[in-house]
């Protein structure tokens, strides 16, 4: 091979290695990679060509990044320089209207880097792409090589957001600003800031000082005082900071529900007028704003007037979700309002309530957004809908000519465990319902990823948001028609060093542990296999109840259970004790592997392991979201098992879970029945709920019937009664209750 061929081969290999550096997230809508590089030498001039000198400050992060990475470099920024030595050019070109407000063109050649856009936001997003092209190296005297590319990039959706719930857990000002930085880096442009909740009011309102004197604080079970709030100066600072990053903050002031903190401060806002405390539990509560009281609307309008003075956003979010109608049903003023306004019941009253606020916002040149419950009773004229209970809300809104933001629990709720919504599932998200025609699709503004903070205080937010937000950013910016998750995941790997440098304590891409079982009825055994859900981890386990570590058994082959078995599992990052810990219990019994027939189907949102979940041999834990509890909403659970032949047994049992703040109750009565022919059933006995439904502690219990002598039957039926609706004393009075069941055991 001659020297010329060797040189060409080396150049090709070098160019290919540079291509691996083009790992921009979100992926540009058009990118052409070239076989060359731009070398950042010792002297670089950055020229900003525009009318606004403030753009010089906008590109300073590039100056800082280059200075950090190249020890002996001299980097300068000039404004509208005529010099021919400009190495990197940022230019506003008003002729580039085809790029819209946020699009840009980025050209990297061996001689220079040229960035052009129609608007400032476009230059800003081009800067984020350029920063991702710079190799992630520590300070060096070597030349920095940036791969040559031609990029034209225009976002698909105008609304690319994240909800941050600071109502349930307060998050400090510095933390909020840090998330604005992270959103902007990945070209997200909306921060939906959830500022009021049952558990805390977080925004200072001068006209109503008790909102933060009382409403911002709650007394925890241990007697400690928890809370916090943002002053109006804090909010101005955060809003201004976000604007510099082209992030619009959308404030959410919840109404009529999720308003306990406000009512605790000003009891006259409720239907009862009674003094209540700021909530300490999670869930949905029956004390909401009184819709029959004119002073309620005076209060809300006063609050919104101060909110609008702080937030320049076109949209104001008013919540509108999860508002139990129990108080309204028993409130003389609310019932009188329904009559005088000729409304269709309590749902009509909610629609009227939202309409009053919508009209007020329109008078102030603002637009209302609410969760999809605001559709109930009829949508007010100027409202936009945020669809969270699936896609139906977005479909209904768009078909009626209203705009919608899409953030369904199935793909966008990042407070959900990674086992429910993993990176690949987020990447598969399509915010545009297929049921809509072309004209209706224009009403889909975009989407959001939502971080509700019941179980995600500030220190846990990073691990819930990342890396999943990377997938959401690409879906909403690029909206790829063909989702190549494998290619996307490769680019994600290149983002981890960047996230490390930013101090982001990211979580896993999918459940760290994938556990599968296979039942062999003939051998009477359960084979338990475990799979690593993340690269760079190992699985260790113990069978004696002790906490596993690196000295414990390393998982290599399936584990066999012939009877009862408890496994403690640790998924540890390589060379580290950091990781995830699990405890799983298994029970091989006479019913294991026989699929039960259900009289009413389980809820899709709590399907556990599917049709065979009640007899798969896996016992549920104290976490009702562990994937092993099957949920039944508002319906009895009646499960019938055909054991294939007559068998002998001495007891039957079924496991249940109670978490009343989450509307999950023990069945008040469960009957066990047996049959030889599947037609004629005999009651083997009934078991009543072992605990009061007023006990708010999460509990699990096994309902069991034992026989004094062995009994023969082929068919086993477990009939558990559902309470139906939450009782009057419950915060969610009138709402449907849940039964959560795990394993039916026959021994």
XYZ file of C-alpha atoms in Angstrom:
747
model
C 0.000 0.000 0.000
C 1.549 3.329 -1.056
C 1.837 6.362 1.241
C -1.021 8.192 -0.485
C -3.476 5.338 0.179
C -2.321 5.107 3.785
C -2.838 8.852 4.195
C -6.346 8.651 2.699
C -7.193 5.722 4.997
C -5.953 7.581 8.071
C -7.931 10.672 7.096
C -11.054 8.562 6.621
C -10.657 6.884 10.028
C -10.052 10.284 11.605
C -13.139 11.732 9.936
C -15.263 8.792 11.080
C -14.062 9.292 14.642
C -15.195 12.891 14.403
C -18.607 11.833 13.132
C -19.042 10.064 16.445
C -18.833 13.514 18.037
C -21.964 14.677 16.201
C -24.283 13.577 18.962
C -26.541 16.584 19.204
C -29.746 16.183 21.236
C -32.308 17.037 20.049
C -31.148 15.820 16.660
C -31.256 18.602 14.041
C -33.992 18.299 11.446
C -31.363 18.397 8.680
C -27.685 17.631 9.124
C -24.959 16.873 6.576
C -21.679 15.654 8.044
C -18.444 16.306 6.137
C -14.989 14.753 6.162
C -13.092 17.611 7.725
C -12.766 19.718 10.862
C -12.605 23.286 12.044
C -9.565 23.684 14.269
C -9.874 26.001 17.245
C -6.376 27.417 17.384
C -4.767 29.861 19.771
C -6.548 32.964 18.514
C -10.264 32.994 17.755
C -12.512 35.977 17.082
C -16.259 35.601 17.611
C -18.198 38.241 15.676
C -21.828 39.064 16.437
C -23.598 40.739 13.501
C -26.915 42.144 14.701
C -28.750 45.267 15.829
C -28.811 44.277 19.495
C -25.495 44.463 21.408
C -27.085 42.320 24.146
C -26.425 39.335 21.881
C -22.771 39.626 22.850
C -23.719 38.443 26.341
C -25.766 35.635 24.835
C -22.737 34.071 23.095
C -20.390 34.422 26.071
C -20.946 30.775 27.095
C -19.060 29.827 23.914
C -16.175 32.060 24.955
C -16.108 30.508 28.420
C -16.316 26.959 27.043
C -13.418 27.463 24.636
C -11.342 29.164 27.333
C -11.961 26.281 29.731
C -10.931 23.665 27.199
C -7.898 25.324 25.606
C -5.289 26.478 28.081
C -3.277 28.763 25.809
C -6.115 30.135 23.662
C -6.991 33.795 23.255
C -10.672 34.280 22.467
C -12.442 37.572 21.819
C -15.995 38.657 21.037
C -16.583 41.590 18.683
C -19.810 43.336 17.723
C -20.452 44.056 14.025
C -16.764 43.787 13.185
C -15.620 44.296 9.574
C -12.525 42.204 10.119
C -11.884 39.396 7.649
C -10.328 37.344 10.413
C -13.660 36.419 11.989
C -13.487 32.731 12.833
C -16.954 32.283 14.318
C -19.843 34.464 13.153
C -23.304 34.834 14.687
C -25.620 36.767 12.382
C -29.234 37.900 12.520
C -30.629 37.886 8.982
C -34.224 39.103 8.744
C -34.489 37.601 5.265
C -34.408 34.075 6.709
C -38.114 34.039 7.471
C -38.305 30.384 6.453
C -36.471 29.550 9.688
C -39.254 31.011 11.820
C -38.527 32.455 15.247
C -36.479 29.522 16.571
C -34.805 27.936 13.542
C -31.191 28.430 12.523
C -28.518 27.521 10.028
C -25.127 26.330 11.285
C -22.215 25.840 8.898
C -18.877 24.497 10.092
C -16.112 24.507 7.469
C -12.354 24.135 7.857
C -12.043 27.945 7.615
C -14.831 29.209 9.837
C -18.115 28.669 11.633
C -21.102 30.681 10.454
C -24.420 30.795 12.291
C -27.450 32.638 10.947
C -31.032 32.975 12.101
C -34.093 35.102 11.602
C -34.501 35.826 15.326
C -32.422 35.884 18.506
C -33.895 32.603 19.731
C -32.578 30.883 16.608
C -29.040 32.075 17.324
C -29.400 30.886 20.910
C -30.429 27.380 19.851
C -27.641 27.275 17.269
C -25.247 28.090 20.093
C -26.526 25.082 22.070
C -25.865 22.827 19.064
C -22.376 24.264 18.609
C -21.582 23.715 22.287
C -22.565 20.057 21.860
C -20.203 19.742 18.873
C -17.200 20.800 20.958
C -15.354 17.710 22.257
C -15.960 17.092 25.930
C -12.330 17.299 27.060
C -10.660 18.849 30.052
C -8.301 21.800 29.680
C -5.578 21.113 27.120
C -2.993 22.899 25.032
C -3.949 20.786 22.020
C -6.079 22.162 19.224
C -9.818 21.642 19.606
C -11.336 19.964 16.555
C -14.975 20.593 15.682
C -16.459 18.353 12.963
C -17.572 20.076 9.778
C -21.333 20.028 9.306
C -24.139 21.827 7.537
C -27.199 22.075 9.773
C -30.598 23.558 9.093
C -32.775 23.152 12.131
C -36.383 24.194 12.759
C -38.477 22.909 15.691
C -41.675 21.020 14.997
C -43.599 22.259 18.037
C -43.768 25.719 19.552
C -44.485 24.358 23.048
C -41.658 22.222 24.450
C -42.008 22.187 28.178
C -41.484 20.717 31.600
C -43.721 21.018 34.638
C -41.925 21.541 37.940
C -44.118 21.029 40.999
C -42.822 23.309 43.752
C -46.143 23.181 45.608
C -45.800 19.793 47.260
C -42.056 20.195 47.789
C -40.462 23.618 47.820
C -37.384 24.027 45.604
C -34.958 26.870 46.122
C -34.391 29.717 43.690
C -30.939 28.525 42.617
C -32.331 25.087 41.806
C -35.120 26.533 39.650
C -32.601 28.644 37.717
C -30.406 25.571 37.239
C -33.340 23.783 35.620
C -33.899 26.727 33.330
C -30.292 26.241 32.168
C -30.868 22.534 31.569
C -34.104 23.116 29.694
C -32.472 25.707 27.457
C -29.454 23.508 26.731
C -31.770 20.873 25.270
C -33.908 23.478 23.434
C -36.947 23.245 25.712
C -38.727 26.592 25.905
C -41.484 26.361 28.532
C -41.213 25.985 32.300
C -44.664 25.194 33.663
C -44.233 26.310 37.264
C -46.725 24.679 39.647
C -46.851 27.177 42.515
C -49.928 26.352 44.602
C -51.130 23.085 46.080
C -52.981 21.519 48.998
C -49.605 21.095 50.680
C -48.204 24.579 50.122
C -48.695 28.049 48.619
C -45.375 29.213 47.168
C -45.913 32.716 45.750
C -46.021 35.922 47.795
C -49.279 37.837 47.256
C -49.118 41.264 48.885
C -52.877 41.693 49.240
C -53.210 38.338 51.033
C -50.165 37.936 53.319
C -51.544 34.880 55.133
C -51.104 32.841 51.946
C -47.392 32.661 52.698
C -47.534 33.267 56.454
C -49.817 30.242 56.904
C -50.340 28.560 53.536
C -46.647 28.116 52.708
C -45.970 25.928 55.760
C -47.162 22.549 56.946
C -46.549 20.610 60.150
C -45.162 17.158 59.406
C -45.949 13.993 61.385
C -42.782 14.412 63.456
C -43.810 17.937 64.440
C -41.326 19.673 62.152
C -42.352 22.711 60.102
C -41.812 22.357 56.359
C -42.263 24.849 53.580
C -41.053 27.964 51.842
C -42.117 30.517 49.263
C -40.816 32.861 46.596
C -40.887 36.595 47.147
C -42.010 38.760 44.275
C -38.398 39.852 43.799
C -37.395 36.172 43.590
C -39.957 35.624 40.869
C -38.908 38.690 38.889
C -35.320 37.465 39.028
C -36.242 33.962 37.866
C -38.544 35.212 35.094
C -35.846 37.587 33.834
C -33.232 34.828 33.953
C -35.507 32.499 31.995
C -36.153 35.149 29.348
C -32.409 35.406 28.725
C -32.480 31.665 27.958
C -35.618 31.962 25.787
C -37.630 29.995 28.331
C -41.143 31.262 29.025
C -42.440 30.556 32.511
C -46.106 29.563 32.719
C -47.376 29.983 36.299
C -50.014 27.568 37.575
C -52.399 28.777 40.281
C -54.692 25.829 41.055
C -58.473 26.242 41.201
C -61.073 25.226 42.202
C -59.418 22.106 43.642
C -55.963 21.550 45.134
C -56.602 24.689 47.185
C -56.366 23.502 50.806
C -53.308 25.678 51.549
C -55.198 28.813 50.478
C -58.282 27.790 52.475
C -56.104 27.140 55.535
C -55.002 30.769 55.266
C -58.455 32.175 54.480
C -61.225 29.740 55.550
C -64.007 31.914 54.090
C -62.916 30.699 50.632
C -64.410 27.245 51.318
C -67.988 26.019 51.409
C -67.873 25.324 55.167
C -65.880 28.333 56.349
C -64.187 26.084 58.915
C -60.525 26.386 59.873
C -58.413 23.586 58.380
C -54.692 22.887 58.253
C -52.357 22.841 55.291
C -52.361 19.240 54.061
C -49.546 16.868 54.958
C -50.838 13.861 53.014
C -50.785 13.353 49.245
C -53.966 12.855 47.298
C -57.169 14.665 46.349
C -59.165 16.525 48.994
C -62.807 17.559 49.220
C -62.219 21.095 50.535
C -62.092 23.311 47.449
C -62.961 26.905 46.621
C -66.654 27.703 47.100
C -68.173 28.465 43.701
C -71.269 30.019 45.257
C -69.383 32.664 47.192
C -68.704 35.939 45.328
C -65.769 36.662 47.642
C -64.015 33.597 46.212
C -63.835 35.256 42.806
C -62.721 38.564 44.299
C -59.851 36.694 45.942
C -58.894 34.770 42.792
C -58.960 37.864 40.591
C -56.840 39.784 43.103
C -54.317 36.944 43.172
C -54.209 36.660 39.388
C -53.737 40.423 39.065
C -50.521 40.191 41.081
C -49.495 37.016 39.224
C -49.935 38.698 35.838
C -47.789 41.621 36.992
C -44.952 39.163 37.686
C -45.288 36.811 34.712
C -45.424 38.322 31.196
C -46.426 34.994 29.619
C -49.442 35.007 27.330
C -50.801 31.961 29.149
C -51.845 31.522 32.777
C -52.495 27.952 33.961
C -55.374 27.598 36.418
C -55.281 23.827 36.992
C -58.937 22.828 37.075
C -58.180 19.156 37.732
C -59.252 16.725 40.429
C -61.920 18.923 42.040
C -64.278 16.673 44.038
C -67.837 17.983 43.942
C -68.795 16.726 47.423
C -68.692 20.141 49.117
C -70.552 21.809 46.254
C -73.267 19.138 46.413
C -73.884 19.990 50.083
C -73.351 23.762 49.873
C -76.425 26.013 49.879
C -74.575 28.822 48.091
C -73.253 26.500 45.359
C -76.662 24.931 44.815
C -78.200 28.386 44.610
C -75.581 29.356 42.024
C -76.524 26.316 39.936
C -80.176 27.381 40.015
C -79.705 31.096 39.365
C -77.248 30.489 36.517
C -79.374 27.608 35.141
C -76.396 25.235 35.206
C -76.290 21.501 34.559
C -75.321 20.283 38.024
C -71.905 20.434 39.628
C -70.019 19.788 36.374
C -71.841 22.736 34.877
C -70.850 24.750 37.937
C -67.185 23.931 37.363
C -67.501 24.998 33.727
C -69.135 28.260 34.856
C -66.350 28.759 37.433
C -63.652 28.343 34.784
C -65.594 30.612 32.434
C -65.521 33.443 34.989
C -61.750 33.196 35.255
C -61.329 32.823 31.495
C -63.285 36.047 30.921
C -61.163 37.876 33.506
C -57.917 36.705 31.899
C -59.148 37.699 28.447
C -59.947 41.181 29.771
C -56.280 41.352 30.724
C -55.065 40.060 27.340
C -54.101 36.670 28.716
C -55.156 33.137 27.787
C -56.287 30.391 30.127
C -54.877 26.867 30.207
C -56.388 24.111 32.326
C -56.081 20.373 32.735
C -58.503 18.303 30.680
C -61.155 18.250 33.430
C -62.092 21.778 32.325
C -63.816 20.095 29.369
C -66.457 18.725 31.750
C -69.651 20.728 31.516
C -68.447 22.560 28.424
C -65.206 24.349 27.579
C -65.047 28.101 28.109
C -64.582 30.234 25.013
C -60.900 31.188 25.139
C -59.470 28.216 27.038
C -56.681 25.872 26.000
C -56.483 22.329 27.338
C -53.588 20.364 28.774
C -54.438 16.716 28.205
C -53.079 14.407 30.918
C -55.573 11.529 31.267
C -54.629 10.170 27.864
C -55.095 11.787 24.457
C -58.866 12.195 24.624
C -58.728 15.694 26.094
C -56.495 16.908 23.277
C -58.748 15.306 20.668
C -61.908 16.894 22.082
C -60.255 20.295 22.415
C -58.771 20.296 18.906
C -62.014 19.154 17.298
C -63.835 22.031 18.981
C -61.262 24.541 17.727
C -59.276 24.927 20.951
C -55.513 24.614 21.341
C -54.046 21.758 23.368
C -50.813 20.766 25.076
C -50.292 17.022 25.415
C -48.685 15.396 28.458
C -50.355 12.021 29.122
C -49.573 9.898 32.157
C -48.589 7.077 29.791
C -45.464 8.833 28.460
C -44.930 12.198 30.137
C -45.234 11.740 33.911
C -41.633 11.627 35.038
C -42.582 11.220 38.698
C -43.596 7.693 37.649
C -41.010 5.032 38.259
C -38.646 4.130 35.440
C -40.233 0.669 35.361
C -43.474 2.312 34.167
C -42.071 4.952 31.811
C -38.574 4.221 30.555
C -36.412 6.120 28.092
C -37.628 4.137 25.090
C -41.273 4.706 25.979
C -40.739 8.470 26.205
C -38.988 8.384 22.825
C -42.045 6.663 21.324
C -44.329 9.516 22.431
C -46.397 11.131 19.674
C -48.144 14.311 20.864
C -50.349 14.459 17.762
C -53.402 12.178 18.078
C -53.852 10.123 14.930
C -57.612 10.667 15.143
C -57.220 14.337 14.157
C -57.306 15.565 10.576
C -54.709 17.964 9.187
C -56.609 21.122 10.160
C -57.308 19.853 13.676
C -53.660 18.902 14.190
C -52.671 22.574 14.019
C -54.283 23.010 17.444
C -51.677 20.739 19.058
C -49.156 23.281 20.360
C -46.743 20.669 21.678
C -46.138 18.780 24.877
C -44.591 18.674 28.315
C -42.891 16.268 30.646
C -44.368 16.575 34.131
C -42.541 16.207 37.434
C -45.004 16.012 40.315
C -43.074 16.132 43.550
C -45.012 13.994 46.051
C -42.137 11.538 46.070
C -39.531 13.739 44.392
C -38.147 16.436 46.681
C -35.421 18.645 45.250
C -32.594 16.154 45.760
C -34.430 13.476 43.729
C -35.567 15.587 40.785
C -32.471 15.006 38.625
C -32.832 11.224 38.697
C -36.492 11.472 37.675
C -35.974 13.987 34.870
C -32.761 12.673 33.311
C -32.102 10.980 30.986
C -35.815 10.875 30.073
C -35.970 14.591 29.256
C -33.466 13.999 26.439
C -36.050 11.833 24.698
C -38.825 14.356 25.253
C -36.698 17.204 23.884
C -36.033 15.289 20.662
C -39.665 14.255 20.231
C -40.871 17.845 20.582
C -38.110 19.538 18.573
C -37.287 17.056 15.823
C -40.490 14.960 15.855
C -38.787 12.151 13.907
C -41.206 10.184 11.746
C -39.141 7.046 12.141
C -38.010 6.553 15.735
C -34.596 4.886 15.661
C -34.218 4.325 19.384
C -30.933 2.447 18.995
C -29.303 5.419 17.273
C -30.836 7.836 19.761
C -29.580 5.801 22.703
C -26.039 5.909 21.306
C -26.228 9.693 21.285
C -27.545 9.633 24.852
C -24.397 7.824 25.992
C -22.346 10.783 24.766
C -24.467 13.134 26.876
C -23.586 11.495 30.189
C -20.147 13.161 30.455
C -21.858 16.488 29.749
C -24.455 15.838 32.443
C -21.675 14.826 34.822
C -19.930 18.125 34.148
C -23.203 19.946 34.859
C -23.553 18.126 38.169
C -26.701 16.263 37.126
C -27.276 13.117 39.189
C -29.232 11.351 36.458
C -31.135 8.122 36.854
C -31.460 4.981 34.758
C -32.706 4.570 31.189
C -34.988 1.732 32.174
C -35.740 -0.350 35.247
C -32.331 -1.364 36.670
C -33.764 -4.824 37.228
C -35.922 -6.737 34.762
C -37.350 -9.742 36.569
C -39.107 -12.572 34.732
C -40.730 -15.738 36.008
C -41.640 -18.968 34.282
C -43.903 -21.478 35.988
C -43.623 -25.226 35.373
C -46.851 -26.695 36.719
C -45.674 -30.294 36.260
C -42.401 -29.738 38.129
C -44.155 -27.445 40.621
C -41.486 -24.789 40.377
C -40.978 -21.147 39.451
C -37.883 -20.211 37.482
C -36.809 -16.648 38.331
C -34.521 -14.892 35.883
C -33.006 -11.431 36.309
C -31.738 -9.094 33.626
C -29.697 -5.917 33.992
C -31.651 -2.916 32.818
C -28.611 -0.696 32.449
C -25.133 -1.108 31.047
C -22.281 -0.984 33.536
C -24.132 -2.726 36.364
C -24.031 -6.100 38.109
C -26.679 -8.029 40.036
C -25.946 -9.434 43.494
C -28.418 -11.261 45.711
C -28.969 -13.060 49.005
C -31.506 -15.678 50.079
C -31.115 -15.291 53.858
C -32.762 -11.887 54.243
C -29.537 -9.888 54.520
C -28.776 -6.819 52.420
C -26.625 -7.827 49.430
C -23.319 -6.208 48.541
C -20.412 -7.024 46.254
C -19.467 -9.966 48.464
C -22.879 -11.555 47.949
C -23.774 -14.053 45.230
C -23.372 -12.670 41.703
C -26.390 -13.486 39.568
C -25.536 -15.643 36.544
C -28.308 -18.247 36.142
C -32.034 -18.474 36.981
C -33.071 -19.177 40.571
C -35.628 -21.925 41.211
C -38.429 -21.653 43.790
C -40.270 -24.825 44.835
C -42.114 -23.286 47.773
C -41.673 -19.903 49.474
C -38.621 -17.865 48.544
C -37.493 -14.343 49.397
C -34.702 -12.744 47.374
C -32.880 -9.555 48.314
C -31.332 -8.012 45.222
C -28.797 -5.252 44.604
C -28.137 -3.763 41.170
C -24.808 -2.010 41.591
C -22.878 0.221 39.248
C -19.485 -1.221 38.396
C -16.847 -0.643 41.091
C -19.405 1.082 43.306
C -21.821 0.331 46.120
C -24.255 2.849 44.648
C -27.290 1.263 43.108
C -30.834 0.046 43.531
C -32.057 -2.462 46.108
C -35.082 -4.736 45.825
C -36.846 -7.317 47.938
C -39.050 -9.800 46.122
C -41.033 -12.725 47.528
C -42.297 -15.759 45.606
C -44.730 -18.507 46.475
C -45.209 -21.700 44.470
C -48.637 -23.157 45.279
C -51.465 -25.175 43.756
C -52.906 -22.130 41.903
C -49.631 -20.874 40.439
C -49.669 -20.675 36.663
C -53.440 -21.088 36.234
C -54.847 -17.935 34.621
C -57.871 -16.575 36.531
C -61.076 -15.499 34.807
C -62.093 -12.013 35.941
C -65.722 -10.889 36.095
C -64.671 -7.260 35.541
C -61.350 -6.310 33.950
C -58.519 -4.759 35.916
C -57.635 -1.124 35.270
C -55.156 -0.665 32.437
C -53.172 1.781 34.562
C -52.585 -0.923 37.182
C -52.411 -4.080 35.094
C -49.448 -5.520 37.031
C -48.148 -8.477 34.997
C -51.309 -8.903 32.953
C -53.978 -11.587 32.952
C -51.986 -14.061 35.029
C -50.772 -11.592 37.625
C -52.949 -12.925 40.465
C -51.433 -16.400 40.080
C -47.884 -15.767 38.825
C -46.245 -16.618 42.149
C -44.901 -13.086 42.739
C -46.063 -11.353 45.916
C -46.617 -7.597 45.994
C -44.487 -5.322 48.168
C -45.397 -2.244 50.215
C -45.148 -0.182 47.028
C -48.409 -0.309 45.095
C -46.517 0.840 41.983
C -44.084 -2.094 42.075
C -45.804 -3.719 39.087
C -47.225 -6.660 41.039
C -50.469 -5.162 42.348
C -53.513 -5.361 40.117
C -56.019 -2.520 40.501
C -59.820 -2.487 40.202
C -61.450 0.966 40.207
C -64.987 1.277 41.552
C -65.710 -2.398 40.806
C -65.681 -5.619 42.808
C -62.855 -8.028 42.136
C -64.210 -11.479 41.281
C -61.573 -13.977 40.141
C -62.291 -17.614 39.265
C -59.490 -20.156 38.839
C -59.880 -23.492 37.044
C -57.250 -25.854 38.506
C -57.842 -28.386 35.714
C -58.895 -31.206 38.016
C -60.102 -31.919 41.527
C -57.354 -31.218 44.039
C -57.067 -31.288 47.820
C -56.214 -28.191 49.859
C -56.574 -26.799 53.371
C -56.561 -23.034 52.877
C -57.141 -20.267 50.336
C -55.843 -16.723 50.627
C -55.539 -13.502 48.656
C -53.353 -10.467 49.320
C -54.697 -6.907 49.426
C -53.204 -3.457 49.942
C -54.643 -0.354 51.600
C -53.443 3.221 51.086
C -56.455 5.410 51.807
C -54.779 8.729 50.847
C -54.484 7.179 47.366
C -58.131 6.004 47.457
C -57.070 2.356 47.825
C -59.067 0.485 50.483
C -59.116 -3.037 51.839
C -62.239 -4.838 50.593
C -64.832 -4.515 53.386
C -65.806 -8.140 52.708
C -64.235 -10.944 50.700
C -65.917 -14.283 50.100
C -64.090 -17.470 49.125
C -66.081 -20.037 47.148
C -65.305 -23.528 45.821
C -66.870 -25.748 43.161
C -66.345 -29.158 41.637
C -68.127 -28.445 38.340
C -67.755 -24.677 37.822
C -71.532 -24.212 38.026
C -72.519 -24.838 41.614
C -70.406 -22.927 44.134
C -70.280 -23.335 47.890
C -69.147 -20.549 50.174
C -66.046 -21.505 52.125
C -66.316 -18.398 54.285
C -66.055 -14.634 54.370
C -63.323 -12.326 55.654
C -63.956 -8.745 56.707
C -61.480 -5.887 56.404
C -58.836 -6.301 59.135
C -58.245 -2.554 59.545
C -60.338 0.580 59.756
C -60.504 2.445 56.443
C -59.582 5.573 58.434
C -56.082 4.216 59.017
C -53.946 6.250 56.596
C -50.861 4.045 56.890
C -49.991 1.921 53.857
C -50.666 -1.704 54.789
C -50.826 -5.125 53.187
C -52.910 -8.012 54.495
C -53.611 -11.551 53.409
C -57.276 -12.545 53.634
C -57.353 -16.278 54.390
C -59.826 -19.115 54.872
C -58.617 -22.380 56.440
C -60.394 -25.736 56.469
C -60.261 -28.133 59.447
C -59.840 -31.047 57.048
C -58.665 -31.301 53.458
C -61.208 -30.074 50.932
C -61.545 -31.071 47.286
C -62.468 -28.706 44.464
C -61.519 -27.860 40.902
C -62.703 -24.246 40.848
C -61.722 -21.517 43.293
C -63.464 -18.143 43.360
C -62.408 -15.041 45.290
C -65.066 -12.296 45.422
C -63.829 -9.058 46.998
C -66.322 -6.220 47.480
C -65.263 -2.712 46.551
C -66.321 0.160 48.848
C -67.510 1.876 45.666
C -66.869 5.504 46.559
C -64.811 7.304 49.174
C -66.931 7.925 52.305
C -68.018 11.380 53.447
C -65.125 11.752 55.910
C -62.528 11.059 53.210
C -60.852 14.006 51.406
C -61.912 12.443 48.099
C -65.522 11.899 49.201
C -67.622 10.598 46.329
C -64.671 9.502 44.208
C -64.328 5.889 43.058
C -62.324 3.643 45.377
C -59.756 1.047 44.387
C -59.073 -2.572 45.280
C -55.441 -3.623 44.915
C -54.854 -7.389 44.905
C -51.789 -9.518 44.398
C -51.560 -13.284 44.811
C -54.277 -15.906 45.202
C -52.683 -18.829 47.039
C -54.162 -22.336 47.357
C -52.380 -24.779 49.699
